[in-house]
Structures are given as C-alpha cells and as structure tokens.
Short mmCIF file of C-alpha atoms in Angstrom, two decimals:
data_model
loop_
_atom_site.label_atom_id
_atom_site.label_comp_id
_atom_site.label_asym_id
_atom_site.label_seq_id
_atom_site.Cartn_x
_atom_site.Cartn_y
_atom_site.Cartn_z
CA UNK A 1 -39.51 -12.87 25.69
CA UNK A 2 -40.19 -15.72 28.51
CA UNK A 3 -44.11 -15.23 29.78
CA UNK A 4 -45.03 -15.40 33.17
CA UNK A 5 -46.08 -19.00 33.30
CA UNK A 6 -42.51 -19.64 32.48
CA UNK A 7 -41.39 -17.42 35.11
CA UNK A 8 -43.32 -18.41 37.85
CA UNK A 9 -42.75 -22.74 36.73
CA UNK A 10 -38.96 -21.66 37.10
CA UNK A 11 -39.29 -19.60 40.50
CA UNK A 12 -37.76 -21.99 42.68
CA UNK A 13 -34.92 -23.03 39.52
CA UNK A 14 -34.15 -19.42 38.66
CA UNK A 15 -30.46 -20.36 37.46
CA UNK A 16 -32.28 -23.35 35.28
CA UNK A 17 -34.45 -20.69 33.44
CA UNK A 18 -31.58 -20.56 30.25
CA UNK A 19 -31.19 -24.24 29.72
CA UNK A 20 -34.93 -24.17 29.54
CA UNK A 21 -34.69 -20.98 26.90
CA UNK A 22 -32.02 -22.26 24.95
CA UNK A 23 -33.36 -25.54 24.45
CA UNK A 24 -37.17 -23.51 24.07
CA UNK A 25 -35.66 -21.39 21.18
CA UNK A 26 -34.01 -24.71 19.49
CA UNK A 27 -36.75 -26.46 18.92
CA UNK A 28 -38.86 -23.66 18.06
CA UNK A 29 -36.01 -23.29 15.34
CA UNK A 30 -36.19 -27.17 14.52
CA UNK A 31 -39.89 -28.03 14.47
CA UNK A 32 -42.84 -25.98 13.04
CA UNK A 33 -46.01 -25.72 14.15
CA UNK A 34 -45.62 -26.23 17.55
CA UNK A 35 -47.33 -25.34 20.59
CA UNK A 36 -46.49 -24.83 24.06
CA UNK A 37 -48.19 -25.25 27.31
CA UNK A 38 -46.91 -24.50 30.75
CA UNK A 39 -47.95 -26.99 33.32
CA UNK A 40 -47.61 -27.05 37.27
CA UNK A 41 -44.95 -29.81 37.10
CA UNK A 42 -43.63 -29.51 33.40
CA UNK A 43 -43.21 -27.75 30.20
CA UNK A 44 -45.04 -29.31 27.31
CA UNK A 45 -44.09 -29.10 23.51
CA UNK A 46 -46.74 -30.50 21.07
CA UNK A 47 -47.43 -30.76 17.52
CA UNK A 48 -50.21 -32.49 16.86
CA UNK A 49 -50.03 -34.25 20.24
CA UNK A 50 -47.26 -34.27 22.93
CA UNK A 51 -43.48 -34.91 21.78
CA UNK A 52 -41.02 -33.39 24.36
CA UNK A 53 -41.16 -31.70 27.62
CA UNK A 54 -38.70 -30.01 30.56
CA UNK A 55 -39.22 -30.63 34.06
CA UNK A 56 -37.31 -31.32 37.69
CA UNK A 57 -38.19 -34.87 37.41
CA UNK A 58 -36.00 -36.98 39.30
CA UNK A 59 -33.94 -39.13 37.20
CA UNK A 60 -30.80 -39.53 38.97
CA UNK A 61 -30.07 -39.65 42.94
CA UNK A 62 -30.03 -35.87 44.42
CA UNK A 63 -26.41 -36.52 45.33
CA UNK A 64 -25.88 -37.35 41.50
CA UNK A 65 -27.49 -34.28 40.10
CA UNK A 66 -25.41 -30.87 39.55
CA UNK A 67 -27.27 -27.59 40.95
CA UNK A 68 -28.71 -26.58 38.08
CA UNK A 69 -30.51 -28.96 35.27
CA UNK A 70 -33.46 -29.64 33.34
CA UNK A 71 -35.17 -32.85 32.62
CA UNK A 72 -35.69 -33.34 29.01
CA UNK A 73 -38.63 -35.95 28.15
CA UNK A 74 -39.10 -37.07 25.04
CA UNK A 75 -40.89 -40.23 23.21
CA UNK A 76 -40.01 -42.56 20.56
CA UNK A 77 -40.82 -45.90 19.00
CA UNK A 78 -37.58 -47.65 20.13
CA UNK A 79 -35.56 -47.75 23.41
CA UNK A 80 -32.55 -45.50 22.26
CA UNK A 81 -29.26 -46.92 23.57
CA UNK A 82 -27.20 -43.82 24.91
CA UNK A 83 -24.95 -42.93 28.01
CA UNK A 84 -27.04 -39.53 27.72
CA UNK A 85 -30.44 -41.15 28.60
CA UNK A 86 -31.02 -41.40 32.50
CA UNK A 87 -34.32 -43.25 32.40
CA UNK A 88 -36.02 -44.99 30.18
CA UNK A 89 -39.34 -46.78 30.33
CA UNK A 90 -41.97 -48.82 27.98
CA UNK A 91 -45.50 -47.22 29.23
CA UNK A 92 -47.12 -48.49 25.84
CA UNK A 93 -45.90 -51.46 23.29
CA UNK A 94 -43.20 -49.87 21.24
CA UNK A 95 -43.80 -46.37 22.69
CA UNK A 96 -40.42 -45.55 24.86
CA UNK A 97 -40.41 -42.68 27.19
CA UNK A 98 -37.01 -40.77 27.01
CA UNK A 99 -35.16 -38.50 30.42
CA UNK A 100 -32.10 -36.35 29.41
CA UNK A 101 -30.65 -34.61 32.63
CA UNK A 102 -29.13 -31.08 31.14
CA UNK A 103 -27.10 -29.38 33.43
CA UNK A 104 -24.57 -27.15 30.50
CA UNK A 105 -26.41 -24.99 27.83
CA UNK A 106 -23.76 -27.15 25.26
CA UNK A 107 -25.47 -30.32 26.11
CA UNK A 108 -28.63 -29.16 23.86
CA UNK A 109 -26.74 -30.03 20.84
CA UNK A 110 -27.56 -31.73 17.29
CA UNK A 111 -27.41 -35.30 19.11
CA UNK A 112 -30.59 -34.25 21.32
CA UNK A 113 -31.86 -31.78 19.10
CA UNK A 114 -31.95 -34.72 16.35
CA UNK A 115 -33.67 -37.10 19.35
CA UNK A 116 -36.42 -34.51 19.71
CA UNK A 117 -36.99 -33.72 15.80
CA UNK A 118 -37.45 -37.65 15.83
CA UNK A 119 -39.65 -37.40 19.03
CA UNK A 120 -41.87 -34.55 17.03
CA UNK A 121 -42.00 -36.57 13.93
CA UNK A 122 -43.12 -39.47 15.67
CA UNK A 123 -45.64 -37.78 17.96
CA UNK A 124 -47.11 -36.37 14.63
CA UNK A 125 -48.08 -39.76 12.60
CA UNK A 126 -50.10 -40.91 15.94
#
C-alpha cells in the first residue's frame, strides 16, 4: 500500500511510481529495521541514520535521461568503480556519495541491492 506522501512526491513522475515501489519493497526485504521518510525533494531510507534515498536528481544531461527513472543515492566508505554509477562525490574524508539513474524495474537487481545492504551496514556503525 503506497501512502499519500508517496503519492503526492511522485505526482508529477506518475510512470516512475513502480521503480520507486519495487526498489521500496527490496530493501524493505533486504534490511531490517528501517525507516522511511518522505521528503519534498527525496525519499529517505534510514537505519540508524541515513543510508539510501530516491529522487529526480539530475545526474545525467536531460537529453541523456530516458522518460521515466529514479535517482538512487546511496553512501559508502570507498568510491565504487562501476559503469552503473552516474555521479560520484567525496562530501566527507572517506565518506563517498553514490547516484544510480534507474530507468527498467530489472536494473534493481542483486548488484545494487548488494550496494545498498553495504550502504545500510555502513550507515549503521556511524
């Protein structure tokens, strides 16, 4: 059941909404204990502080983006080398900020799914 915070964060993305819910239900699978908190300009996932979240954030050129995406953000004590990661950024020593651009529900597979266990799991020894 999506809430209406959900609802009304995806009102101008409407066909976005089930990348958000299957990716939502995955990590809710993955990673106890979590908490969720809908934000004016992102979703945020947190354990005991803030490991992932989806957004619109622009990560590639508009030209270069498909219709219909999320932004996945997540953190992690290393700059992980991937062709998947659109960004990338250092805003703390050895704290690396994370974009995945999803645009196909079979992107949010064990490869990210492992990135964002990692992301929780790091989040939660802060």
């Amino acid at each position: 059941m999506t809430d209406q915070g959900i609802l009304y964060f995806f009102d101008q993305h409407k066909d976005s909404l089930h990348l958000y819910e299957a990716f939502a239900s995955n990590v809710k699978k993955e990673i106890t204990d979590i908490q969720i908190k809908v934000q004016k300009t992102q979703i945020s996932f947190y354990n005991r502080h803030l490991f992932a979240c989806v957004s619109f954030a622009k990560v590639r050129k508009k030209k270069d983006c498909p219709d219909n995406y999320i932004v996945i953000t997540f953190g992690l004590n290393y700059k992980l080398e991937s062709p998947r990661i659109d960004a990338a950024s250092e805003p703390y020593p050895n704290r690396w900020t994370h974009h995945v651009l999803i645009s196909d529900i079979n992107e949010i597979d064990s490869e990210l799914m492992g990135w964002i266990k990692e992301a929780a799991t790091f989040s939660g020894k802060k």
